[in-house]
CSV table of C-alpha atoms (C1' of nucleotides) in Angstrom, one decimal:
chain,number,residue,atom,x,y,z
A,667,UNK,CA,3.7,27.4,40.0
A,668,UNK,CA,0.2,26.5,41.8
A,669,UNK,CA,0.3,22.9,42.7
A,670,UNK,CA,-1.7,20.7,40.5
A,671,UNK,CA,-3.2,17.9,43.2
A,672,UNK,CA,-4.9,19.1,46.4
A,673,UNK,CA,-2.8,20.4,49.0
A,674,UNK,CA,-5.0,18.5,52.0
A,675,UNK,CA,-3.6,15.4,51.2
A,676,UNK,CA,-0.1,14.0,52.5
A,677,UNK,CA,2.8,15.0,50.7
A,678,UNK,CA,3.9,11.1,49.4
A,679,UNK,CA,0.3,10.8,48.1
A,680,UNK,CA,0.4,14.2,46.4
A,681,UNK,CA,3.8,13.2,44.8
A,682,UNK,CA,2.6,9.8,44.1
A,683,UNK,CA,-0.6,11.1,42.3
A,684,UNK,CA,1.2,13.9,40.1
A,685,UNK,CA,3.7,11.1,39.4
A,686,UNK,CA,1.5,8.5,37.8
A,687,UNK,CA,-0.5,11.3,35.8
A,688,UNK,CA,2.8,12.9,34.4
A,689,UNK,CA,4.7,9.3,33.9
A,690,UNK,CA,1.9,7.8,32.2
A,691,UNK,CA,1.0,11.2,30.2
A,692,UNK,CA,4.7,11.8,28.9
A,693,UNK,CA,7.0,9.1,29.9
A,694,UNK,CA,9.4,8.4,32.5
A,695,UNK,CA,12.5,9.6,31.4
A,696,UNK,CA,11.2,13.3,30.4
A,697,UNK,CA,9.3,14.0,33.5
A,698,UNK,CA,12.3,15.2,35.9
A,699,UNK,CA,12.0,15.6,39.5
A,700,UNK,CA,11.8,19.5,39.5
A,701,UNK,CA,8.6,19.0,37.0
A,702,UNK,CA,7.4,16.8,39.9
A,703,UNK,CA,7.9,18.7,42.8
A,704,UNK,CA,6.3,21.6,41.8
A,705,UNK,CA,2.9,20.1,40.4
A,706,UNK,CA,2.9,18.2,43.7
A,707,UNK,CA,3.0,21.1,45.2
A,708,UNK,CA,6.3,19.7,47.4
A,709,UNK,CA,9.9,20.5,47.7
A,710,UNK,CA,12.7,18.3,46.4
A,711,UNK,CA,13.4,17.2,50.3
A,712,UNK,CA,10.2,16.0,50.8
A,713,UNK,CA,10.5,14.2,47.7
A,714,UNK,CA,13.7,12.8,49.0
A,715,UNK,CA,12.4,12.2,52.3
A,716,UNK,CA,9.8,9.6,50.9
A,717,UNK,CA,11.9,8.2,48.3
A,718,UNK,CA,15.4,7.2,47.9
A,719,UNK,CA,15.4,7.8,44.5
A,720,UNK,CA,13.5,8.6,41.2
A,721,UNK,CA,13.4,5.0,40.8
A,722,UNK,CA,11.9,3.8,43.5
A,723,UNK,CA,9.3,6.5,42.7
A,724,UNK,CA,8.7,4.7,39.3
A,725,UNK,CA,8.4,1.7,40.9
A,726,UNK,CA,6.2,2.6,43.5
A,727,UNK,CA,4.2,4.8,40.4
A,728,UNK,CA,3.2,1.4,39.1
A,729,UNK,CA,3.2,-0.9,41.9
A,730,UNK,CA,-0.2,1.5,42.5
A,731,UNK,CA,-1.2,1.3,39.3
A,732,UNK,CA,-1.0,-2.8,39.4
A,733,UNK,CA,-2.7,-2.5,42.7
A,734,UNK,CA,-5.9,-0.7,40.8
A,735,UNK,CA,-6.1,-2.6,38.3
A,736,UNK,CA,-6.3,-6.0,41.1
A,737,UNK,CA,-8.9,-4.1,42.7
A,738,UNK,CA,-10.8,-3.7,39.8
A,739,UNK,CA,-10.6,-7.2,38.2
A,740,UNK,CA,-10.7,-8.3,42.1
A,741,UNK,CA,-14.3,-6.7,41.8
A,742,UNK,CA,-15.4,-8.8,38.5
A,743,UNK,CA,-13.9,-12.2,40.3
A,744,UNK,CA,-15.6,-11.8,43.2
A,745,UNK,CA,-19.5,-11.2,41.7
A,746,UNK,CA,-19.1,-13.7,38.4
A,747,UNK,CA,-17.0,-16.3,37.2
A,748,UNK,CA,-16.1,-17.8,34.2
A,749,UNK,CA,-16.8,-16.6,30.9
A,750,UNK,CA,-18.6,-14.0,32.3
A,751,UNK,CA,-16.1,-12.9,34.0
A,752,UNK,CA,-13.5,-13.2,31.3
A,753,UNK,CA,-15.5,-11.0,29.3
A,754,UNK,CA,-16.3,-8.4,31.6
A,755,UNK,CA,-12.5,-8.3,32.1
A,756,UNK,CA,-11.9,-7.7,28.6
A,757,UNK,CA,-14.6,-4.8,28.4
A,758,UNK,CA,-12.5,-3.1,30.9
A,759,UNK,CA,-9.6,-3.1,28.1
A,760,UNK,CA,-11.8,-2.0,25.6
A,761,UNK,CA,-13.2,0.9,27.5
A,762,UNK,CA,-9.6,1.5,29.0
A,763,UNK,CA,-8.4,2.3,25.4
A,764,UNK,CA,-11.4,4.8,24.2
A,765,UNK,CA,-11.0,6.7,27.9
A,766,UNK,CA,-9.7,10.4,27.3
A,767,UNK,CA,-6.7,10.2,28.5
A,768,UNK,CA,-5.6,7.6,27.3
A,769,UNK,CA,-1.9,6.7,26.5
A,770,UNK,CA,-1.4,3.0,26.1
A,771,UNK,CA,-0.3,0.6,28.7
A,772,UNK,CA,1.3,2.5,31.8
A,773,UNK,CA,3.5,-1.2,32.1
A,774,UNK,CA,4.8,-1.5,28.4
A,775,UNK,CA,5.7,2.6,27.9
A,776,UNK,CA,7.5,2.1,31.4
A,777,UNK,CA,9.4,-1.4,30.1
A,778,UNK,CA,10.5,0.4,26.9
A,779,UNK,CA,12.5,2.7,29.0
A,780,UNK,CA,13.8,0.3,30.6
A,781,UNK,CA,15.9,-2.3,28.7
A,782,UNK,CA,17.7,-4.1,31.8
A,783,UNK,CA,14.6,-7.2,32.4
A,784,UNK,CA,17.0,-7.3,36.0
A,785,UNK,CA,16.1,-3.6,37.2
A,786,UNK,CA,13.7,-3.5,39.6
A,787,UNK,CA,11.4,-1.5,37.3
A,788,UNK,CA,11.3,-4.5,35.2
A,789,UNK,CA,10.8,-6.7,37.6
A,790,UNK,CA,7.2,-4.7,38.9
A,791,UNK,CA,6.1,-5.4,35.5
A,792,UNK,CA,7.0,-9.0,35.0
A,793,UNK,CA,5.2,-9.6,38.5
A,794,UNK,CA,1.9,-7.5,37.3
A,795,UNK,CA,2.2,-9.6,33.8
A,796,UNK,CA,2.7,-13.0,35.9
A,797,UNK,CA,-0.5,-11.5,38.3
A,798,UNK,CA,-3.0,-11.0,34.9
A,799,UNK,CA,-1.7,-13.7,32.9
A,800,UNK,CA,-2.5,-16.1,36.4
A,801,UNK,CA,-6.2,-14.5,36.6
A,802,UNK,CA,-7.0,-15.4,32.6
A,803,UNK,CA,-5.7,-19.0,32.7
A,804,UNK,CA,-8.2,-19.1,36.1
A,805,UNK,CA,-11.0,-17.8,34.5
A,806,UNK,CA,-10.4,-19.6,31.4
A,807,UNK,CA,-10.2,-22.8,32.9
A,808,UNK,CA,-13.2,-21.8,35.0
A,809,UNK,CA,-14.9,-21.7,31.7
A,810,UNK,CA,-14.5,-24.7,30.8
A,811,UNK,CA,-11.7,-23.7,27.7
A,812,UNK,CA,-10.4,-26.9,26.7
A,813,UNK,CA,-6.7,-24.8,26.5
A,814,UNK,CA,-7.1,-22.8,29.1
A,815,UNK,CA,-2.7,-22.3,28.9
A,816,UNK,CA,-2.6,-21.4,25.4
A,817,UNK,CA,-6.1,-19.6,24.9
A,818,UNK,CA,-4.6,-17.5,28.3
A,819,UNK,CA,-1.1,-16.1,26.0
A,820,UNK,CA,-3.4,-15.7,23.0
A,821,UNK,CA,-5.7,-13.2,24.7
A,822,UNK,CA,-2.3,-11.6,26.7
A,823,UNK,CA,-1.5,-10.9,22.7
A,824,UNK,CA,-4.5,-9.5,22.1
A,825,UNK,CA,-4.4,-7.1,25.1
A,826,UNK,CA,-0.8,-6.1,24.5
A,827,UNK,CA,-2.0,-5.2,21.2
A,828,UNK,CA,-5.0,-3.7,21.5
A,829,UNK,CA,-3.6,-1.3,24.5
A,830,UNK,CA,-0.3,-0.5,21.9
A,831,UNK,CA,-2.8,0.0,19.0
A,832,UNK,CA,-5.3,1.7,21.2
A,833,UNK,CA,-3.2,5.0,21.6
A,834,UNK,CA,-2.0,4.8,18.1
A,835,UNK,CA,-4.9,3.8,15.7
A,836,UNK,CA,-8.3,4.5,16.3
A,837,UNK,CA,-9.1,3.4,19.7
A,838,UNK,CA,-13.1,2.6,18.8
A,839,UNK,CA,-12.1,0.5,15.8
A,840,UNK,CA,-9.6,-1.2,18.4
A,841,UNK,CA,-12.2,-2.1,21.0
A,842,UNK,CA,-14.5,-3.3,18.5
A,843,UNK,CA,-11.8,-5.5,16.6
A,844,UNK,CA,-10.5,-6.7,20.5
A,845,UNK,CA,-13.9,-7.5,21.7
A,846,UNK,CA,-14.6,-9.4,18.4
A,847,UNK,CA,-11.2,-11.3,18.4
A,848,UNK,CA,-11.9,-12.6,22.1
A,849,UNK,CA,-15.6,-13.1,21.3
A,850,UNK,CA,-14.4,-15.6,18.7
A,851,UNK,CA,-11.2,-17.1,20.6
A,852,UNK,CA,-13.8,-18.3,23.4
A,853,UNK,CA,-16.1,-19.7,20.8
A,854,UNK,CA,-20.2,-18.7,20.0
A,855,UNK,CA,-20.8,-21.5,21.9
A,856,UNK,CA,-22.0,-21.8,25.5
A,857,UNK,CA,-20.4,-22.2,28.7
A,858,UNK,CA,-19.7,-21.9,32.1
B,981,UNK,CA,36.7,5.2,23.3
B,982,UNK,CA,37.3,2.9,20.2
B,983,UNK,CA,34.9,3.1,17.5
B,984,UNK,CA,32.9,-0.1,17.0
B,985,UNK,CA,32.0,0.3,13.5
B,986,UNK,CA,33.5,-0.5,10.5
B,987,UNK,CA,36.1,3.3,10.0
B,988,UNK,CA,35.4,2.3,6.1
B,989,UNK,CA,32.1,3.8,6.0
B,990,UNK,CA,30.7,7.3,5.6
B,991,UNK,CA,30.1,8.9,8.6
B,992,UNK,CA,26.5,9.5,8.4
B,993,UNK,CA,25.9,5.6,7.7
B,994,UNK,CA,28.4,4.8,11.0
B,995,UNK,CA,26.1,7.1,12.5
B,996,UNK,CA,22.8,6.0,11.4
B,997,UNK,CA,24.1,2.0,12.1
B,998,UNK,CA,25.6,3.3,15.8
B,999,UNK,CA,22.5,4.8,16.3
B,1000,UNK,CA,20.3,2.1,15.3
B,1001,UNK,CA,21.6,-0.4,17.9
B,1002,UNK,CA,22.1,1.8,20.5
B,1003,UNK,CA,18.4,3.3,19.7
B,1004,UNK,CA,16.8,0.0,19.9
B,1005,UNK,CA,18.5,-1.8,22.3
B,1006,UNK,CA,18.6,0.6,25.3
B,1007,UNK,CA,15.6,3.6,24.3
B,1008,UNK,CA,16.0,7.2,22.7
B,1009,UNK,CA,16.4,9.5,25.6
B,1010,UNK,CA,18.6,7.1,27.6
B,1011,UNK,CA,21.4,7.6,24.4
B,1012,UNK,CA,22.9,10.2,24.6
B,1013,UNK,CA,24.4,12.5,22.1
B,1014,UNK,CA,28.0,11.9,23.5
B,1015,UNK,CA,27.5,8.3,23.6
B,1016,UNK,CA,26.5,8.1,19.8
B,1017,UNK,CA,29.3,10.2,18.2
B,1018,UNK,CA,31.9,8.8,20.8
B,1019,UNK,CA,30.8,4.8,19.6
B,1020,UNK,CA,30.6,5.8,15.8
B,1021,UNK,CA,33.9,7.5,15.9
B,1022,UNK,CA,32.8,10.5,14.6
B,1023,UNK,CA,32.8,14.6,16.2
B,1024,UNK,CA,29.3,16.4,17.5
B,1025,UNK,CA,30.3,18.8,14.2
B,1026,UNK,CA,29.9,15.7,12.2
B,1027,UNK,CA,26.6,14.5,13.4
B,1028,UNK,CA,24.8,18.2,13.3
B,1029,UNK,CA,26.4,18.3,9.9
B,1030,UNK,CA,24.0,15.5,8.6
B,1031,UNK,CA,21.3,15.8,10.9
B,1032,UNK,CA,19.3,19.2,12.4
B,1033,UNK,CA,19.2,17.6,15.7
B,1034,UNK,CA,19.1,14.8,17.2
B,1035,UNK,CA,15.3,14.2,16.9
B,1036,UNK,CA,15.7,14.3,12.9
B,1037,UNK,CA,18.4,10.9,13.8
B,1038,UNK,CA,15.7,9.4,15.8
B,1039,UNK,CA,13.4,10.1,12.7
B,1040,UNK,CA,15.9,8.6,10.4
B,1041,UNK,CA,16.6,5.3,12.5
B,1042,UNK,CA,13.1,4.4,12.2
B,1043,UNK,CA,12.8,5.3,8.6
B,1044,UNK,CA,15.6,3.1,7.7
B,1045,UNK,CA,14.2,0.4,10.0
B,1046,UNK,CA,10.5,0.9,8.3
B,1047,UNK,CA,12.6,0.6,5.0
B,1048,UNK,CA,14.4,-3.0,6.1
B,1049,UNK,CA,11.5,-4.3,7.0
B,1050,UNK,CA,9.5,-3.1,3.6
B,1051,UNK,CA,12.3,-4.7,2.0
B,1052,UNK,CA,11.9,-8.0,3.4
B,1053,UNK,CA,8.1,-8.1,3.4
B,1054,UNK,CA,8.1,-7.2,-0.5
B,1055,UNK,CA,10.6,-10.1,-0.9
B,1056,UNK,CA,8.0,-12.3,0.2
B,1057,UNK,CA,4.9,-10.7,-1.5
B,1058,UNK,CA,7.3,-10.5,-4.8
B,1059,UNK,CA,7.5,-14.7,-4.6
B,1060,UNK,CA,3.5,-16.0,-3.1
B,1061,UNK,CA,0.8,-14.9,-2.7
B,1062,UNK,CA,-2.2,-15.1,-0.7
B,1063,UNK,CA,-2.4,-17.3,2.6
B,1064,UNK,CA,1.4,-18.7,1.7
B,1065,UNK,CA,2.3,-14.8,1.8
B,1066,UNK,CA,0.2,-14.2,4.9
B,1067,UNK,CA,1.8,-17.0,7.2
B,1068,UNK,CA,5.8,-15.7,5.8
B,1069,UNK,CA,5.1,-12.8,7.1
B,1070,UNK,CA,3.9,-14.2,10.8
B,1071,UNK,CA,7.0,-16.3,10.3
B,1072,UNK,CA,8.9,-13.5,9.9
B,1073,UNK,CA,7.6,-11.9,13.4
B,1074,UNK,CA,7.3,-14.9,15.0
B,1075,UNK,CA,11.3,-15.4,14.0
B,1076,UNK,CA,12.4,-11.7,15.0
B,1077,UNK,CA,10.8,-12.3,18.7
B,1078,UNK,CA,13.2,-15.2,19.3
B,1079,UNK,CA,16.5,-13.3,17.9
B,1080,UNK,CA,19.5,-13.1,20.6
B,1081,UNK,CA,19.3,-9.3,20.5
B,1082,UNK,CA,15.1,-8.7,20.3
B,1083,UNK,CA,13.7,-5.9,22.7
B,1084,UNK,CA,10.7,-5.4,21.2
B,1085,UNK,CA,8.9,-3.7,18.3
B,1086,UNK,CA,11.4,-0.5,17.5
B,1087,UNK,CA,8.2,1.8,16.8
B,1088,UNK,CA,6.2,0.7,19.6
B,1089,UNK,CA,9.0,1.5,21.8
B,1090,UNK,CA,10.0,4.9,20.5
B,1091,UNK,CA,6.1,5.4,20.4
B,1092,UNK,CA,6.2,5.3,23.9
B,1093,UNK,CA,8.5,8.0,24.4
B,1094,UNK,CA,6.8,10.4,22.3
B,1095,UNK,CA,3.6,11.3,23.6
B,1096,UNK,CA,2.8,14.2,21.1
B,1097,UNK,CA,0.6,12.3,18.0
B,1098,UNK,CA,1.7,15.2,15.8
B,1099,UNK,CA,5.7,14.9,16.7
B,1100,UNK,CA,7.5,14.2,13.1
B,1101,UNK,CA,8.6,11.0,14.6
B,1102,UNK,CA,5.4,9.9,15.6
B,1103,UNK,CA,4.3,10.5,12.0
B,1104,UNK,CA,6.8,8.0,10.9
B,1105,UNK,CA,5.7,5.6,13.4
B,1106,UNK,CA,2.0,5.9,12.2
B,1107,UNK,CA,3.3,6.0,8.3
B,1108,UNK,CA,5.0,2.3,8.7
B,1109,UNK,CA,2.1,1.4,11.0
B,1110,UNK,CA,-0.4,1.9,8.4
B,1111,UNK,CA,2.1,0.9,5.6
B,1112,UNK,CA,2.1,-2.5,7.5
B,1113,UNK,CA,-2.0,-2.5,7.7
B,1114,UNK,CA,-2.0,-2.3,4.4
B,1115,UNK,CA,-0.2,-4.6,3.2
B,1116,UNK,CA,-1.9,-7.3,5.9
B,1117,UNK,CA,-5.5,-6.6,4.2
B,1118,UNK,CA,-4.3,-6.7,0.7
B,1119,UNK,CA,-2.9,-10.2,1.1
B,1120,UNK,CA,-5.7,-11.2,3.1
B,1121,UNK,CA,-8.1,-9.9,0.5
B,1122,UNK,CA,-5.9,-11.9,-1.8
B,1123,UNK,CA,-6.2,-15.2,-0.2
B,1124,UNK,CA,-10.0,-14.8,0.0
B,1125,UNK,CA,-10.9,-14.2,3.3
B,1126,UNK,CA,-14.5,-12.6,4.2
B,1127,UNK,CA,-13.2,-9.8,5.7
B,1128,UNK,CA,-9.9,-8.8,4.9
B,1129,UNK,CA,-10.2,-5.5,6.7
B,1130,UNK,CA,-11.5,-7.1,10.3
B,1131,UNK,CA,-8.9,-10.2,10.0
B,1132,UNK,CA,-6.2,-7.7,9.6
B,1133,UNK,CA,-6.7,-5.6,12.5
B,1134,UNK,CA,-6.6,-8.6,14.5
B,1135,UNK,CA,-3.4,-9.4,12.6
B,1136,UNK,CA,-1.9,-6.0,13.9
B,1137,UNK,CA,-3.2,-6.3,17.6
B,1138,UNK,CA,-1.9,-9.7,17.5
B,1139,UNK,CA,1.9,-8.5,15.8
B,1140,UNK,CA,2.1,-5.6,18.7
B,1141,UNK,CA,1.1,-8.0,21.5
B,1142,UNK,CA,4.0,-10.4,20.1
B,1143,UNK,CA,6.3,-8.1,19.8
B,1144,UNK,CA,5.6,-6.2,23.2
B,1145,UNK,CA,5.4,-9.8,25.0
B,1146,UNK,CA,8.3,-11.2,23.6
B,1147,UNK,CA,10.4,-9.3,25.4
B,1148,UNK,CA,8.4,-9.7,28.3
B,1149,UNK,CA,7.7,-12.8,28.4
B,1150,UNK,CA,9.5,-15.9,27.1
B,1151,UNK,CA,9.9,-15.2,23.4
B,1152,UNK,CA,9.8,-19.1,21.9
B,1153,UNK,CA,6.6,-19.8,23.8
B,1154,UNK,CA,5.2,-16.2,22.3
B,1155,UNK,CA,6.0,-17.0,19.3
B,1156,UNK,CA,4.4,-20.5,19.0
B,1157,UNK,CA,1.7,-18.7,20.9
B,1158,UNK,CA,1.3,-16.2,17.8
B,1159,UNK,CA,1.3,-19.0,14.6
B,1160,UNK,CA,-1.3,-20.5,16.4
B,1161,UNK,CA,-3.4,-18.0,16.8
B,1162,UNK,CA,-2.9,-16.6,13.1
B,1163,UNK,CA,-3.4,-20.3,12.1
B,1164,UNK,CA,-6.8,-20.2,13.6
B,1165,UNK,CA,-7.5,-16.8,12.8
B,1166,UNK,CA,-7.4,-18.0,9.2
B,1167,UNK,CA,-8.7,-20.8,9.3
B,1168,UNK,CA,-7.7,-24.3,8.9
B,1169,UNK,CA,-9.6,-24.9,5.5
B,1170,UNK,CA,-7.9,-24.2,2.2
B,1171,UNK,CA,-7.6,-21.0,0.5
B,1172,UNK,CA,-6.3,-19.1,-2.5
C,534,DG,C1',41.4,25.2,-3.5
C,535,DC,C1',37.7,23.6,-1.2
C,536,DA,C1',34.4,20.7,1.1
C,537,DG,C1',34.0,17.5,4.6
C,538,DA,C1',35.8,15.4,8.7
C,539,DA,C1',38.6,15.2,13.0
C,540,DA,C1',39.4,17.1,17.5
C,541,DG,C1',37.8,19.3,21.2
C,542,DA,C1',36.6,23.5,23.8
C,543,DC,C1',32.5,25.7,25.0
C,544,DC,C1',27.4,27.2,25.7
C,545,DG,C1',23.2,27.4,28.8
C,546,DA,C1',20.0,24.3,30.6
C,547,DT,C1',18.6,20.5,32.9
C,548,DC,C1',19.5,16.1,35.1
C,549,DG,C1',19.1,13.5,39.9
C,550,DT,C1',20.7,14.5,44.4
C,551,DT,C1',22.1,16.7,48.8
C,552,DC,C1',22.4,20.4,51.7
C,553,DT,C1',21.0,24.1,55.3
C,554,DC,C1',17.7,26.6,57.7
C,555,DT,C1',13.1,27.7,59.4
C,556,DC,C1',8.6,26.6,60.7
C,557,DT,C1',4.8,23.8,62.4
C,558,DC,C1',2.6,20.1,64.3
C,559,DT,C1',2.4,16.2,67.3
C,560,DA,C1',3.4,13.6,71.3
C,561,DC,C1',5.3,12.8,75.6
C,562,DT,C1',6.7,14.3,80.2
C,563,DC,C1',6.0,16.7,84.4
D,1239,DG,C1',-2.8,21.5,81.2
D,1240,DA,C1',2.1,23.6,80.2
D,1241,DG,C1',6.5,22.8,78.4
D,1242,DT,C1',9.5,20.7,75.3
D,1243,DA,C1',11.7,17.6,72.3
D,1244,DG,C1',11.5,15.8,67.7
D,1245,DA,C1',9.9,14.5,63.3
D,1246,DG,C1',8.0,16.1,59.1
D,1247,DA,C1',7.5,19.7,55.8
D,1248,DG,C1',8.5,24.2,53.4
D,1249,DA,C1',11.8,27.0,50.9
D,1250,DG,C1',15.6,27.3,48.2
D,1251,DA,C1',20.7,27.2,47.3
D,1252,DA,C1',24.0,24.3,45.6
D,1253,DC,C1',26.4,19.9,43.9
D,1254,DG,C1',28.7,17.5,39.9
D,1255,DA,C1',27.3,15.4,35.8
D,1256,DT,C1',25.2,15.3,31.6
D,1257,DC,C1',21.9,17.0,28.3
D,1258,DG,C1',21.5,18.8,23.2
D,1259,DG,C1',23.8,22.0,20.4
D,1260,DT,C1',27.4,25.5,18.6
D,1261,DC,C1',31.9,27.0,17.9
D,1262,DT,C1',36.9,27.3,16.2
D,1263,DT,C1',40.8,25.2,14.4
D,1264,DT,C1',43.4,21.8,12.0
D,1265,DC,C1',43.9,18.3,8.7
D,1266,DT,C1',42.9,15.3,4.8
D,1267,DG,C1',41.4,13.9,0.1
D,1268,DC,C1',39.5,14.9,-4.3
DNA sequence: GCAGAAAGACCGATCGTTCTCTCTCTACTC
DNA sequence: GAGTAGAGAGAGAACGATCGGTCTTTCTGC
């Protein structure tokens, strides 16, 4: 089969890049590493050479993806602040959930296959949870919320919900409804 | 291996029951086939006797679960009404997020495994899904809030995000997290 | 007698992983 | 600049284990 990624990049980016497309599209567990190596375009000792196991693959698959999401929400800290902020991160969930491909939250799918909260898997996601969960109480309190703690689980809720519902309800009607619900969790009212 | 149900019941219910647990509490492709008849005590020729294949078992689990749950929520809908309905059934969510063995929502989770929308077990996923929507707007609409359809959307983003974090994250603070926020969702004036 | 269950061999396919062997490119030495 | 060692990558066979699923045979209970 014709590899799927171009074949001018490095081999580990290839496999890492056909790796987060396929894990996110169809799961962990039923992407093996034969589908992998050949839409990389790479043979199973290359694979091998970069990783020491499937696993660690995983792991790196959404250490990247936590690292893009920073980046991103990096971008919205650095030019605004406060409520502004907060609500420019929130349209990025909205619009995460009507994008084409999209197939829920690339952290929860991955914890569901994974039961063991010790694996190292698990433990990727409980540091990218800890990360966001960190950057809303900041912004929160930045804001001026009077329960910055509290108001910062509520809208974790919200965006575990809304990416869950967003692949299987109607992902518009889930923006709208998430946008509305954090609209009126911060209050009509001005600030920061 | 010793069974480790109860050798007094059928076969297809040790099944379903071995199935349930192992289902929920460690994910659908990690179980395998030989695990499941080997832990209900029963043959492979007795489980392809009462199911097709073992995607029709998967398909079943979740039924039966969708019916428990059904069960329970009628029970309450059967006694109040209204609001008093409403915040049982929060209860009741809020209560399954701090059990010993909780990993999650059971659909949410399978959901995550099966990426094809049209799969049959995806179908029974969106039946109890919008089962569940349902019955939230009717017993909002019965309590007299403005709009029953908006309120219960946030309902559901706000049950997924619960039941996603409070495996995640630490389940009694989720859960005091998620009255709270249903609490001011419906506000802290009386109703029907 | 007959259906359903137990027991377990068996199927091809796929799982994650390791292996050998060849080739190419880079970098260092003289 | 020429020669060479060595790492990285390609290709693909092979490993044992397990996957979901089918089969035959024997036994039990109504």
């Amino acid at each position: 089969m014709t590899p799927v990624v171009e074949s001018t990049l490095h081999p580990r980016e290839r496999l890492l890049r056909t790796a987060s497309r396929l894990f996110y599209a169809e799961g962990v567990h039923t992407v093996g590493v034969d589908r992998l190596v050949t839409e990389a375009g790479i043979t199973r000792a290359t694979f091998y050479r970069h990783f020491p196991s499937k696993e660690d693959l995983v792991e790196a698959y959404l250490r990247a993806r936590s690292e893009g999401i920073r980046r991103a929400v990096d971008a919205i800290t650095g030019t605004s602040g406060g409520r502004a902020a907060l609500l420019s991160v929130v349209d990025l969930i909205g619009d995460d959930t009507c994008r084409q491909d999209f197939r829920g939250c690339a952290f929860l799918n991955a914890a569901a296959e994974y039961p063991d909260p010790a694996h190292q898997v698990r433990v990727a996601i409980a540091e990218h949870r800890a990360w966001f969960s960190g950057v809303l109480r900041d912004l929160l309190a930045g804001a001026g919320h009077p329960e910055p703690d509290h108001a910062a689980r509520v809208l974790v809720l919200l965006r575990d919900g809304a990416l869950q519902s967003g692949e299987l309800d109607d992902p518009q009607v889930v923006r709208e409804t998430l946008l509305r619900a954090v609209h009126d969790l911060l209050g009509t009212g001005r600030a920061a």
